[in-house]
Amino acid sequence: MDSYEHTPVTVSDKRAVVIGGTSGIGQAIALGFAAEGADVVATSRRESAVDETATAIEERGANTTRVTCDVTDAASLEDVRETAVETLGGIDVVVASQGAISRDEVLEIEDESWDFVTDVALDGVRRVTQAMVPGMDENGSIINISSLAARLSMSNLPAYSAAKGGVEAFTRASAKELAPSVRVNAIAPGFVITPQNAETYAEGTEKRAKIDDRTPLGRVAEREEVVGAAVYLASDAASYVTGEVLTVDGGFADSAF
Ligand SMILES: NC(=O)c1ccc[n+]([C@@H]2O[C@H](COP(=O)([O-])OP(=O)(O)OC[C@H]3O[C@@H](n4cnc5c(N)ncnc54)[C@H](O)[C@@H]3O)[C@@H](O)[C@H]2O)c1
């Protein structure tokens, strides 16, 4: 037999920046990467949240630094890039997990609400890509966090759905343009318990019962259950995967009854 060696699923040699990395899914990914041996800068707008997450990253033995950002401000993202390159020596992986939502009906939503959501969720992803790529080395991986709302209609989420549809289209567009040096993929989570929805999806609520009932795996997800998908897409084991959307939804989107 010819010699055979496959690339393991690991981020132990990676340097990652996680935008929106101080809460929910982004924080789980940041801590997961750190626990797997990566160096990680996790950033968002609030200094106290950045500090708390950086401490948790250090507790997992990883290098990090403390820097805030606002994805509506391109200069702040450039600052993150420069700080991360200075501290970690370069950037291999970027995760865009910032979130914004508004609950307005299609015929009711006003410019202010629409613009707020799309500015963070869609334009924010573009700004993250534009700011980070100049700091990324060959073999880079960008992971944009999308949502099932990109392909399933969900009531009162027109701006969010449009933004996430845009994120997936932008993921494919940038995958083509940035190849072969940077791979670009998205993760589309289903219903994941995080601070922004803990009340809505609380056990005992009608909403929770509906989701559990309709999901083939019979339950909502814990945020840690999204981490494996991110580790895979960040790792060299995914060296031939780009422009893809990896759905992590317990089977929800593809089940009829
Ligand atoms: N929780 C779910 O069920 C679910 C499902 C599908 C997709 N998502 C997506 O996952 C991502 C993370 O969501 P989450 O549930 O973990 O939410 P979360 O609110 O816990 O985390 C969002 C993070 O984004 C940061 N953020 C918000 N606005 C920002 C800005 N302008 N600049 C920089 N950072 C900003 C917040 O500070 C926070 O750290 C989002 O893109 C969300 O749309 C979540």
Coordinates of C-alpha atoms and ligand atoms in Angstrom, one line a residue:
M1 CA 0.0 0.0 0.0
D2 CA 1.2 3.5 -0.8
S3 CA 1.9 5.7 2.2
Y4 CA -1.2 7.1 3.6
E5 CA -1.6 10.1 5.8
H6 CA -4.6 12.3 6.3
T7 CA -4.8 15.7 7.8
P8 CA -6.2 15.6 11.3
V9 CA -9.0 17.9 12.5
T10 CA -7.1 20.3 14.7
V11 CA -6.7 24.0 15.3
S12 CA -3.7 23.5 17.7
D13 CA -1.4 25.5 15.4
K14 CA -3.9 28.2 14.5
R15 CA -4.2 31.9 15.4
A16 CA -7.8 33.0 15.4
V17 CA -9.8 36.2 15.7
V18 CA -13.4 35.8 16.8
I19 CA -15.6 38.8 16.2
G20 CA -18.7 38.8 18.5
G21 CA -16.6 36.3 20.5
T22 CA -17.5 37.4 24.0
S23 CA -21.0 36.0 24.2
G24 CA -23.1 33.0 22.9
I25 CA -21.9 31.0 19.9
G26 CA -18.9 33.2 19.2
Q27 CA -17.6 32.9 22.8
A28 CA -18.1 29.1 22.7
I29 CA -16.1 29.0 19.5
A30 CA -13.4 31.2 21.0
L31 CA -13.1 29.1 24.2
G32 CA -13.3 25.9 22.1
F33 CA -10.4 27.0 19.9
A34 CA -8.4 27.9 22.9
A35 CA -9.1 24.6 24.6
E36 CA -7.9 22.9 21.4
G37 CA -4.6 24.7 21.5
A38 CA -5.2 27.7 19.2
D39 CA -4.3 31.3 20.2
V40 CA -7.4 33.4 20.1
V41 CA -8.4 37.1 20.1
A42 CA -12.1 37.4 21.0
T43 CA -13.6 40.8 20.5
S44 CA -16.9 42.8 20.7
R45 CA -17.9 46.3 21.7
R46 CA -17.7 46.1 25.5
E47 CA -14.4 46.2 27.3
S48 CA -15.6 44.3 30.3
A49 CA -16.9 41.4 28.1
V50 CA -13.6 41.4 26.2
D51 CA -11.6 41.2 29.4
E52 CA -13.7 38.5 30.9
T53 CA -13.5 36.3 27.8
A54 CA -9.7 37.0 27.4
T55 CA -9.2 35.7 31.0
A56 CA -11.1 32.6 30.2
I57 CA -9.0 32.1 27.0
E58 CA -5.8 32.5 29.1
E59 CA -7.1 30.0 31.6
R60 CA -7.2 27.5 28.8
G61 CA -3.5 28.1 28.2
A62 CA -3.8 30.2 25.0
N63 CA -2.3 33.5 24.0
T64 CA -4.7 36.4 23.6
T65 CA -5.0 40.1 23.9
R66 CA -7.7 42.6 24.8
V67 CA -9.1 44.8 22.0
T68 CA -12.7 46.0 21.4
C69 CA -14.4 46.5 18.1
D70 CA -17.6 47.6 16.5
V71 CA -18.4 46.0 13.2
T72 CA -20.1 49.1 12.0
D73 CA -16.8 50.9 12.3
A74 CA -14.1 49.7 9.8
A75 CA -11.3 51.5 11.6
S76 CA -12.0 49.6 14.8
L77 CA -11.7 46.3 12.8
E78 CA -8.4 47.4 11.4
D79 CA -7.2 48.0 14.9
V80 CA -8.2 44.5 15.8
R81 CA -6.2 43.1 12.8
E82 CA -3.1 45.1 13.8
T83 CA -3.3 44.1 17.5
A84 CA -3.9 40.5 16.6
V85 CA -1.0 40.4 14.1
E86 CA 1.2 42.1 16.7
T87 CA 0.3 39.7 19.5
L88 CA -0.2 36.4 17.8
G89 CA 2.3 36.9 14.9
G90 CA -0.4 36.6 12.2
I91 CA -4.0 35.5 11.6
D92 CA -5.1 32.1 10.2
V93 CA -8.7 32.0 11.2
V94 CA -11.5 34.6 11.4
V95 CA -14.9 34.0 12.7
A96 CA -17.7 36.6 12.2
S97 CA -20.3 35.8 14.9
Q98 CA -21.7 39.3 15.7
G99 CA -25.4 39.4 15.9
A100 CA -28.3 41.9 15.5
I101 CA -32.0 41.2 15.3
S102 CA -35.2 43.1 15.1
R103 CA -38.7 41.7 15.1
D104 CA -40.8 43.7 12.6
E105 CA -43.3 42.6 10.0
V106 CA -42.4 43.0 6.3
L107 CA -44.9 45.8 5.8
E108 CA -44.1 47.5 9.1
I109 CA -40.3 47.6 9.2
E110 CA -38.8 51.0 9.0
D111 CA -35.5 52.1 7.6
E112 CA -33.9 52.5 11.0
S113 CA -34.6 49.0 12.1
W114 CA -33.7 47.5 8.8
D115 CA -30.5 49.4 8.6
F116 CA -29.5 48.6 12.2
V117 CA -29.8 44.8 11.5
T118 CA -28.2 44.8 8.0
D119 CA -25.4 47.1 9.1
V120 CA -24.2 44.7 11.8
A121 CA -25.2 41.3 10.3
L122 CA -24.4 41.8 6.6
D123 CA -22.2 44.9 6.1
G124 CA -20.5 43.9 9.3
V125 CA -19.4 40.6 7.7
R126 CA -18.1 42.4 4.7
R127 CA -16.1 44.9 6.9
V128 CA -14.7 42.0 8.9
T129 CA -13.5 40.3 5.7
Q130 CA -12.0 43.5 4.3
A131 CA -10.2 44.4 7.5
M132 CA -8.9 40.9 8.3
V133 CA -7.7 39.5 5.0
P134 CA -4.7 41.8 4.8
G135 CA -3.5 40.3 8.1
M136 CA -4.1 36.7 7.1
D137 CA -1.4 34.3 6.0
E138 CA -1.7 31.7 3.3
N139 CA -4.0 28.8 4.2
G140 CA -6.5 31.1 5.9
S141 CA -10.0 30.3 6.9
I142 CA -12.9 32.7 7.3
I143 CA -16.1 31.4 9.0
N144 CA -19.2 33.6 8.8
I145 CA -22.1 32.7 11.1
S146 CA -25.3 32.6 9.2
S147 CA -28.7 31.2 10.3
L148 CA -31.5 28.9 9.2
A149 CA -33.3 32.2 8.6
A150 CA -31.3 32.5 5.3
R151 CA -33.4 29.7 3.8
L152 CA -36.5 29.2 5.9
S153 CA -39.1 31.9 6.3
M154 CA -39.5 32.9 9.9
S155 CA -42.1 35.4 11.0
N156 CA -41.2 38.9 11.7
L157 CA -37.5 38.6 10.8
P158 CA -37.3 40.2 7.3
A159 CA -34.2 42.2 7.9
Y160 CA -32.4 39.4 9.7
S161 CA -33.4 36.8 7.0
A162 CA -32.3 39.1 4.2
A163 CA -29.0 39.8 6.0
K164 CA -28.3 36.1 6.5
G165 CA -29.2 35.3 2.9
G166 CA -26.7 38.0 2.0
V167 CA -24.1 36.5 4.3
E168 CA -24.3 33.2 2.5
A169 CA -24.1 34.8 -0.9
F170 CA -21.2 37.0 0.2
T171 CA -19.5 33.8 1.6
R172 CA -19.7 32.2 -1.9
A173 CA -18.6 35.4 -3.6
S174 CA -15.6 35.9 -1.3
A175 CA -14.7 32.2 -1.4
K176 CA -14.2 32.5 -5.2
E177 CA -12.2 35.8 -5.0
L178 CA -10.0 34.9 -2.1
A179 CA -9.1 31.4 -3.3
P180 CA -6.7 29.8 -3.1
S181 CA -5.1 31.5 -0.1
V182 CA -8.2 31.9 2.1
R183 CA -11.1 29.5 2.3
V184 CA -14.5 31.1 3.2
N185 CA -17.4 29.1 4.6
A186 CA -20.5 29.7 6.7
I187 CA -22.1 27.9 9.5
A188 CA -25.9 28.0 9.7
P189 CA -27.0 27.2 13.2
G190 CA -30.6 26.2 14.0
F191 CA -32.0 27.0 17.5
V192 CA -29.2 27.4 19.9
I193 CA -29.6 28.6 23.5
T194 CA -27.6 31.8 24.0
P195 CA -28.2 34.9 26.1
Q196 CA -30.1 36.7 23.3
N197 CA -32.8 34.0 23.2
A198 CA -32.6 32.2 26.6
E199 CA -36.0 33.6 27.6
T200 CA -37.8 32.9 24.3
Y201 CA -36.6 29.3 24.2
A202 CA -36.9 28.7 27.9
E203 CA -38.0 25.3 28.9
G204 CA -41.8 25.1 29.4
T205 CA -42.6 27.8 26.8
E206 CA -44.8 27.1 23.8
K207 CA -42.0 28.2 21.5
R208 CA -39.6 25.7 23.0
A209 CA -42.1 22.8 22.8
K210 CA -42.7 23.6 19.1
I211 CA -39.0 23.6 18.3
D212 CA -38.3 20.4 20.2
D213 CA -41.3 18.7 18.6
R214 CA -40.3 19.8 15.0
T215 CA -36.6 19.0 15.3
P216 CA -35.6 15.4 14.4
L217 CA -33.0 15.3 17.2
G218 CA -35.8 16.4 19.5
R219 CA -34.3 19.4 21.2
V220 CA -32.6 22.8 20.8
A221 CA -28.8 23.0 20.8
E222 CA -26.3 24.0 23.4
R223 CA -23.9 26.6 22.0
E224 CA -21.0 24.2 22.5
E225 CA -22.6 22.0 19.8
V226 CA -21.6 24.5 17.1
V227 CA -17.9 24.5 18.1
G228 CA -17.0 21.2 16.3
A229 CA -18.3 22.6 13.0
A230 CA -16.1 25.7 13.5
V231 CA -13.0 23.6 14.4
Y232 CA -13.5 21.5 11.3
L233 CA -13.8 24.5 8.9
A234 CA -10.9 26.3 10.6
S235 CA -8.6 23.2 10.4
D236 CA -6.5 22.0 7.5
A237 CA -8.7 18.9 7.4
A238 CA -11.2 21.2 5.5
S239 CA -8.5 22.2 2.9
Y240 CA -10.8 21.4 -0.1
V241 CA -13.9 23.0 1.4
T242 CA -14.8 26.6 0.5
G243 CA -17.9 28.5 -0.3
E244 CA -20.0 26.0 1.7
V245 CA -22.7 26.5 4.3
L246 CA -22.6 23.9 7.1
T247 CA -26.0 23.6 8.7
V248 CA -26.0 22.7 12.4
D249 CA -29.7 22.4 13.2
G250 CA -30.5 18.9 14.6
G251 CA -32.1 18.1 11.2
F252 CA -34.7 20.9 11.4
A253 CA -34.4 22.4 7.9
D254 CA -34.6 19.2 5.9
S255 CA -37.4 17.5 7.8
A256 CA -41.0 17.7 6.5
F257 CA -42.9 16.3 9.5
Ligands
LIG1 N1 -28.6 31.6 19.0 C1 -29.2 31.1 17.9 O1 -30.2 30.4 18.0 C2 -28.7 31.5 16.6 C3 -29.2 30.8 15.5 C4 -28.8 31.0 14.2 C5 -27.8 32.0 14.0 N2 -27.3 32.7 15.1 C6 -26.2 33.6 14.8 O2 -25.1 33.4 15.6 C7 -24.4 34.5 15.9 C8 -24.2 34.7 17.4 O3 -25.4 34.8 18.0 P1 -25.6 34.5 19.5 O4 -26.9 33.8 19.7 O5 -24.4 33.8 20.1 O6 -25.8 36.0 20.1 P2 -25.1 36.8 21.3 O7 -25.9 38.0 21.4 O8 -24.9 35.9 22.5 O9 -23.7 37.2 20.7 C9 -23.5 38.1 19.7 C10 -22.2 38.8 19.9 O10 -22.1 39.9 18.9 C11 -21.6 41.0 19.5 N3 -22.0 42.2 18.8 C12 -23.2 42.7 18.5 N4 -23.2 43.8 17.8 C13 -21.9 44.1 17.6 C14 -21.2 45.1 16.9 N5 -21.8 46.1 16.3 N6 -19.8 45.0 16.8 C15 -19.1 44.0 17.4 N7 -19.8 43.0 18.1 C16 -21.1 43.0 18.2 C17 -22.2 41.0 20.9 O11 -21.6 41.9 21.8 C18 -22.0 39.5 21.3 O12 -20.7 39.3 21.7 C19 -25.2 35.7 15.2 O13 -24.7 36.0 14.0 C20 -26.6 35.1 15.1 O14 -27.3 35.7 14.1 C21 -27.7 32.4 16.4

